[in-house]
């Protein structure tokens, strides 16, 4: 990552730090959003016995099937910064859907949250900072201010930084960051005007997440 981009991400994470790297080390996956996660320096669980159990996901033979499912669930839940009740409701809704398979539906629900879309458009360096940016009223959807992180966007919706907020410190170095930033294919972005648009529906193949979504579906289908 270029230094300008790294500085923008680090400022955003500092702006609102929700997860500590102990969570990342415990799960074996970086979910905190930091470019310099402690997991890179200490790739083993926290605690005195951490190094002796440092194989993480590759060394999951000691975990029961339930334990493996639980860890995958925690990875995805922490990645999107959700509480258990929120996450569970999304999964159960995905399982109940008849229009798409459960994996596609779950990822579509998670990805279409406004806080995640703000992050995916490059307006924030982490999902946690994107959530705060939305809560503080810095984002407009179709020219109307929306301050609900869980608001779900739809195809055709236009998302932008509120003009009155563009000079806020949280957007420092944003122009430099966006120069080399590429949005996912289901989004488009006018980097000059800082206006994003939802181009289509999200499918599992469009999203790279460090968790087995199928295992998570199985966990909640018990």
mmCIF file of C-alpha atoms in Angstrom:
data_model
loop_
_atom_site.group_PDB
_atom_site.id
_atom_site.type_symbol
_atom_site.label_atom_id
_atom_site.label_comp_id
_atom_site.label_asym_id
_atom_site.label_seq_id
_atom_site.Cartn_x
_atom_site.Cartn_y
_atom_site.Cartn_z
ATOM 1 C CA UNK A 1 0.000 0.000 0.000
ATOM 2 C CA UNK A 2 1.317 3.456 -0.924
ATOM 3 C CA UNK A 3 2.298 5.699 1.972
ATOM 4 C CA UNK A 4 -0.508 8.209 1.293
ATOM 5 C CA UNK A 5 -3.074 5.409 1.369
ATOM 6 C CA UNK A 6 -1.537 3.897 4.486
ATOM 7 C CA UNK A 7 -1.637 7.256 6.284
ATOM 8 C CA UNK A 8 -5.317 7.702 5.423
ATOM 9 C CA UNK A 9 -6.211 4.229 6.694
ATOM 10 C CA UNK A 10 -4.221 4.631 9.908
ATOM 11 C CA UNK A 11 -5.851 8.010 10.625
ATOM 12 C CA UNK A 12 -9.289 6.487 10.100
ATOM 13 C CA UNK A 13 -8.595 3.544 12.374
ATOM 14 C CA UNK A 14 -7.197 5.849 15.061
ATOM 15 C CA UNK A 15 -10.309 8.015 14.662
ATOM 16 C CA UNK A 16 -12.459 5.140 15.874
ATOM 17 C CA UNK A 17 -10.763 2.046 17.189
ATOM 18 C CA UNK A 18 -13.309 -0.624 18.080
ATOM 19 C CA UNK A 19 -11.362 -3.865 17.924
ATOM 20 C CA UNK A 20 -7.970 -4.553 19.431
ATOM 21 C CA UNK A 21 -5.456 -6.731 17.670
ATOM 22 C CA UNK A 22 -5.876 -9.318 20.419
ATOM 23 C CA UNK A 23 -9.101 -10.269 18.682
ATOM 24 C CA UNK A 24 -7.232 -10.703 15.396
ATOM 25 C CA UNK A 25 -4.542 -12.812 17.064
ATOM 26 C CA UNK A 26 -7.137 -14.968 18.785
ATOM 27 C CA UNK A 27 -8.975 -15.628 15.509
ATOM 28 C CA UNK A 28 -5.861 -15.865 13.355
ATOM 29 C CA UNK A 29 -7.325 -13.351 10.884
ATOM 30 C CA UNK A 30 -6.984 -9.564 10.789
ATOM 31 C CA UNK A 31 -10.434 -8.083 11.384
ATOM 32 C CA UNK A 32 -9.441 -4.756 13.005
ATOM 33 C CA UNK A 33 -8.882 -2.790 9.789
ATOM 34 C CA UNK A 34 -5.360 -1.646 10.677
ATOM 35 C CA UNK A 35 -2.677 -1.754 7.984
ATOM 36 C CA UNK A 36 -0.118 -2.718 10.630
ATOM 37 C CA UNK A 37 -2.076 -5.265 12.606
ATOM 38 C CA UNK A 38 -0.166 -6.891 15.473
ATOM 39 C CA UNK A 39 -1.020 -10.254 13.917
ATOM 40 C CA UNK A 40 1.734 -9.606 11.369
ATOM 41 C CA UNK A 41 4.344 -9.317 14.126
ATOM 42 C CA UNK A 42 2.851 -11.864 16.501
ATOM 43 C CA UNK A 43 1.138 -14.557 14.421
ATOM 44 C CA UNK A 44 -0.038 -16.525 17.424
ATOM 45 C CA UNK A 45 -2.812 -16.188 20.027
ATOM 46 C CA UNK A 46 -2.337 -13.789 22.954
ATOM 47 C CA UNK A 47 -1.265 -15.179 26.293
ATOM 48 C CA UNK A 48 1.658 -17.129 27.692
ATOM 49 C CA UNK A 49 0.837 -20.278 25.719
ATOM 50 C CA UNK A 50 0.104 -18.460 22.462
ATOM 51 C CA UNK A 51 3.223 -19.527 20.576
ATOM 52 C CA UNK A 52 2.581 -23.186 21.358
ATOM 53 C CA UNK A 53 -0.801 -23.003 19.613
ATOM 54 C CA UNK A 54 0.212 -20.783 16.717
ATOM 55 C CA UNK A 55 -1.058 -22.765 13.738
ATOM 56 C CA UNK A 56 -4.479 -21.130 13.858
ATOM 57 C CA UNK A 57 -6.757 -22.182 11.033
ATOM 58 C CA UNK A 58 -4.341 -24.703 9.599
ATOM 59 C CA UNK A 59 -4.033 -26.224 13.042
ATOM 60 C CA UNK A 60 -7.734 -26.425 13.779
ATOM 61 C CA UNK A 61 -7.576 -30.173 14.278
ATOM 62 C CA UNK A 62 -7.909 -29.604 18.035
ATOM 63 C CA UNK A 63 -11.272 -27.888 17.564
ATOM 64 C CA UNK A 64 -14.581 -29.695 17.441
ATOM 65 C CA UNK A 65 -16.873 -29.126 14.462
ATOM 66 C CA UNK A 66 -18.854 -26.752 16.654
ATOM 67 C CA UNK A 67 -15.661 -24.898 17.592
ATOM 68 C CA UNK A 68 -14.718 -24.490 13.930
ATOM 69 C CA UNK A 69 -18.175 -23.157 13.094
ATOM 70 C CA UNK A 70 -18.038 -20.769 16.041
ATOM 71 C CA UNK A 71 -14.695 -19.347 14.951
ATOM 72 C CA UNK A 72 -15.831 -18.802 11.354
ATOM 73 C CA UNK A 73 -18.902 -17.005 12.677
ATOM 74 C CA UNK A 74 -16.794 -14.773 14.893
ATOM 75 C CA UNK A 75 -14.465 -13.886 12.023
ATOM 76 C CA UNK A 76 -17.298 -12.682 9.785
ATOM 77 C CA UNK A 77 -19.179 -10.990 12.619
ATOM 78 C CA UNK A 78 -16.131 -9.035 13.786
ATOM 79 C CA UNK A 79 -15.107 -8.252 10.204
ATOM 80 C CA UNK A 80 -18.369 -6.377 9.633
ATOM 81 C CA UNK A 81 -18.451 -5.023 13.198
ATOM 82 C CA UNK A 82 -21.818 -6.474 14.152
ATOM 83 C CA UNK A 83 -23.382 -7.500 17.429
ATOM 84 C CA UNK A 84 -24.505 -11.103 17.770
ATOM 85 C CA UNK A 85 -28.209 -10.284 17.487
ATOM 86 C CA UNK A 86 -27.672 -8.236 14.315
ATOM 87 C CA UNK A 87 -25.508 -10.890 12.732
ATOM 88 C CA UNK A 88 -27.860 -13.719 13.664
ATOM 89 C CA UNK A 89 -30.828 -11.893 12.136
ATOM 90 C CA UNK A 90 -28.939 -11.468 8.864
ATOM 91 C CA UNK A 91 -28.030 -15.156 8.744
ATOM 92 C CA UNK A 92 -31.550 -16.348 9.549
ATOM 93 C CA UNK A 93 -32.977 -14.019 6.900
ATOM 94 C CA UNK A 94 -30.491 -15.413 4.378
ATOM 95 C CA UNK A 95 -31.410 -18.993 5.272
ATOM 96 C CA UNK A 96 -35.111 -18.225 4.856
ATOM 97 C CA UNK A 97 -34.771 -16.611 1.416
ATOM 98 C CA UNK A 98 -36.163 -18.440 -1.613
ATOM 99 C CA UNK A 99 -34.874 -16.112 -4.334
ATOM 100 C CA UNK A 100 -31.103 -16.694 -3.905
ATOM 101 C CA UNK A 101 -28.902 -19.244 -2.212
ATOM 102 C CA UNK A 102 -28.143 -18.527 1.432
ATOM 103 C CA UNK A 103 -24.481 -17.628 0.904
ATOM 104 C CA UNK A 104 -25.240 -15.061 -1.809
ATOM 105 C CA UNK A 105 -28.058 -13.576 0.258
ATOM 106 C CA UNK A 106 -26.009 -13.280 3.452
ATOM 107 C CA UNK A 107 -23.110 -11.546 1.721
ATOM 108 C CA UNK A 108 -25.522 -9.271 -0.148
ATOM 109 C CA UNK A 109 -27.117 -8.240 3.156
ATOM 110 C CA UNK A 110 -23.759 -7.548 4.769
ATOM 111 C CA UNK A 111 -22.244 -5.747 1.800
ATOM 112 C CA UNK A 112 -25.258 -3.520 1.144
ATOM 113 C CA UNK A 113 -25.134 -1.938 4.614
ATOM 114 C CA UNK A 114 -24.401 1.765 4.263
ATOM 115 C CA UNK A 115 -21.360 1.661 6.549
ATOM 116 C CA UNK A 116 -19.845 -1.120 4.451
ATOM 117 C CA UNK A 117 -20.613 0.700 1.184
ATOM 118 C CA UNK A 118 -18.897 3.838 2.510
ATOM 119 C CA UNK A 119 -15.874 1.642 3.266
ATOM 120 C CA UNK A 120 -16.005 -0.119 -0.123
ATOM 121 C CA UNK A 121 -16.164 3.234 -1.935
ATOM 122 C CA UNK A 122 -12.918 4.238 -0.241
ATOM 123 C CA UNK A 123 -14.458 7.049 1.805
ATOM 124 C CA UNK A 124 -13.154 5.397 4.993
ATOM 125 C CA UNK A 125 -10.098 3.328 5.782
ATOM 126 C CA UNK A 126 -11.977 0.776 7.881
ATOM 127 C CA UNK A 127 -15.529 -0.342 8.502
ATOM 128 C CA UNK A 128 -15.420 0.982 12.061
ATOM 129 C CA UNK A 129 -14.507 4.478 10.876
ATOM 130 C CA UNK A 130 -17.120 4.226 8.106
ATOM 131 C CA UNK A 131 -19.719 3.523 10.780
ATOM 132 C CA UNK A 132 -18.733 6.650 12.698
ATOM 133 C CA UNK A 133 -18.710 8.731 9.516
ATOM 134 C CA UNK A 134 -22.299 7.652 8.842
ATOM 135 C CA UNK A 135 -23.386 8.191 12.460
ATOM 136 C CA UNK A 136 -21.969 11.721 12.436
ATOM 137 C CA UNK A 137 -24.085 12.643 9.420
ATOM 138 C CA UNK A 138 -21.300 12.984 6.851
ATOM 139 C CA UNK A 139 -22.978 10.787 4.199
ATOM 140 C CA UNK A 140 -25.861 11.393 1.806
ATOM 141 C CA UNK A 141 -27.847 8.784 -0.119
ATOM 142 C CA UNK A 142 -29.676 10.185 -3.134
ATOM 143 C CA UNK A 143 -28.961 13.710 -1.805
ATOM 144 C CA UNK A 144 -30.555 12.987 1.573
ATOM 145 C CA UNK A 145 -28.497 12.699 4.729
ATOM 146 C CA UNK A 146 -28.604 9.205 6.226
ATOM 147 C CA UNK A 147 -27.034 8.530 9.615
ATOM 148 C CA UNK A 148 -28.035 4.882 10.057
ATOM 149 C CA UNK A 149 -25.091 2.482 9.489
ATOM 150 C CA UNK A 150 -27.414 -0.495 8.917
ATOM 151 C CA UNK A 151 -29.357 1.311 6.162
ATOM 152 C CA UNK A 152 -29.419 -0.946 3.090
ATOM 153 C CA UNK A 153 -28.626 0.609 -0.269
ATOM 154 C CA UNK A 154 -30.202 -0.575 -3.524
ATOM 155 C CA UNK A 155 -29.205 -0.693 -7.156
ATOM 156 C CA UNK A 156 -29.156 2.847 -8.535
ATOM 157 C CA UNK A 157 -28.616 4.561 -5.198
ATOM 158 C CA UNK A 158 -26.022 7.341 -5.204
ATOM 159 C CA UNK A 159 -23.811 7.755 -2.147
ATOM 160 C CA UNK A 160 -21.693 10.818 -1.526
ATOM 161 C CA UNK A 161 -19.854 12.700 1.188
ATOM 162 C CA UNK A 162 -22.020 15.564 2.376
ATOM 163 C CA UNK A 163 -20.579 18.758 0.787
ATOM 164 C CA UNK A 164 -20.447 20.490 4.183
ATOM 165 C CA UNK A 165 -18.310 17.635 5.541
ATOM 166 C CA UNK A 166 -15.591 17.387 2.902
ATOM 167 C CA UNK A 167 -13.180 19.563 4.879
ATOM 168 C CA UNK A 168 -13.463 17.463 8.045
ATOM 169 C CA UNK A 169 -10.264 15.966 9.414
ATOM 170 C CA UNK A 170 -11.483 12.411 8.919
ATOM 171 C CA UNK A 171 -11.303 12.991 5.136
ATOM 172 C CA UNK A 172 -7.735 14.297 5.249
ATOM 173 C CA UNK A 173 -5.640 12.747 2.437
ATOM 174 C CA UNK A 174 -8.784 11.234 0.881
ATOM 175 C CA UNK A 175 -7.962 12.583 -2.587
ATOM 176 C CA UNK A 176 -4.532 10.953 -2.484
ATOM 177 C CA UNK A 177 -6.005 7.714 -1.178
ATOM 178 C CA UNK A 178 -8.650 7.516 -3.911
ATOM 179 C CA UNK A 179 -6.138 8.007 -6.732
ATOM 180 C CA UNK A 180 -4.993 4.408 -6.435
ATOM 181 C CA UNK A 181 -8.164 2.954 -4.974
ATOM 182 C CA UNK A 182 -10.353 0.583 -7.005
ATOM 183 C CA UNK A 183 -13.967 -0.054 -6.068
ATOM 184 C CA UNK A 184 -15.564 -3.514 -6.352
ATOM 185 C CA UNK A 185 -17.350 -4.133 -9.640
ATOM 186 C CA UNK A 186 -20.829 -3.729 -8.151
ATOM 187 C CA UNK A 187 -20.002 -0.105 -7.294
ATOM 188 C CA UNK A 188 -18.815 2.853 -9.369
ATOM 189 C CA UNK A 189 -17.130 6.019 -8.140
ATOM 190 C CA UNK A 190 -16.608 9.497 -9.513
ATOM 191 C CA UNK A 191 -13.361 10.297 -7.700
ATOM 192 C CA UNK A 192 -13.532 14.008 -8.500
ATOM 193 C CA UNK A 193 -17.060 14.589 -7.225
ATOM 194 C CA UNK A 194 -16.753 11.785 -4.661
ATOM 195 C CA UNK A 195 -20.069 10.277 -5.664
ATOM 196 C CA UNK A 196 -20.530 6.516 -5.681
ATOM 197 C CA UNK A 197 -23.321 4.497 -7.246
ATOM 198 C CA UNK A 198 -24.617 0.987 -6.627
ATOM 199 C CA UNK A 199 -24.437 -0.711 -10.035
ATOM 200 C CA UNK A 200 -25.888 -4.096 -9.194
ATOM 201 C CA UNK A 201 -26.524 -6.911 -6.756
ATOM 202 C CA UNK A 202 -23.667 -8.458 -4.794
ATOM 203 C CA UNK A 203 -22.907 -12.170 -5.217
ATOM 204 C CA UNK A 204 -20.537 -14.408 -3.276
ATOM 205 C CA UNK A 205 -18.048 -14.374 -6.140
ATOM 206 C CA UNK A 206 -17.784 -10.583 -5.838
ATOM 207 C CA UNK A 207 -16.667 -10.657 -2.203
ATOM 208 C CA UNK A 208 -13.440 -11.974 -0.720
ATOM 209 C CA UNK A 209 -13.924 -12.699 2.982
ATOM 210 C CA UNK A 210 -11.517 -14.689 5.204
ATOM 211 C CA UNK A 211 -14.247 -16.974 6.519
ATOM 212 C CA UNK A 212 -16.200 -20.007 5.347
ATOM 213 C CA UNK A 213 -19.693 -18.621 4.857
ATOM 214 C CA UNK A 214 -21.109 -22.093 4.248
ATOM 215 C CA UNK A 215 -19.801 -23.200 7.653
ATOM 216 C CA UNK A 216 -21.531 -20.201 9.236
ATOM 217 C CA UNK A 217 -24.821 -21.119 7.546
ATOM 218 C CA UNK A 218 -24.458 -24.638 8.956
ATOM 219 C CA UNK A 219 -23.823 -23.210 12.436
ATOM 220 C CA UNK A 220 -27.115 -21.307 12.474
ATOM 221 C CA UNK A 221 -29.041 -24.117 10.772
ATOM 222 C CA UNK A 222 -28.524 -26.495 13.685
#
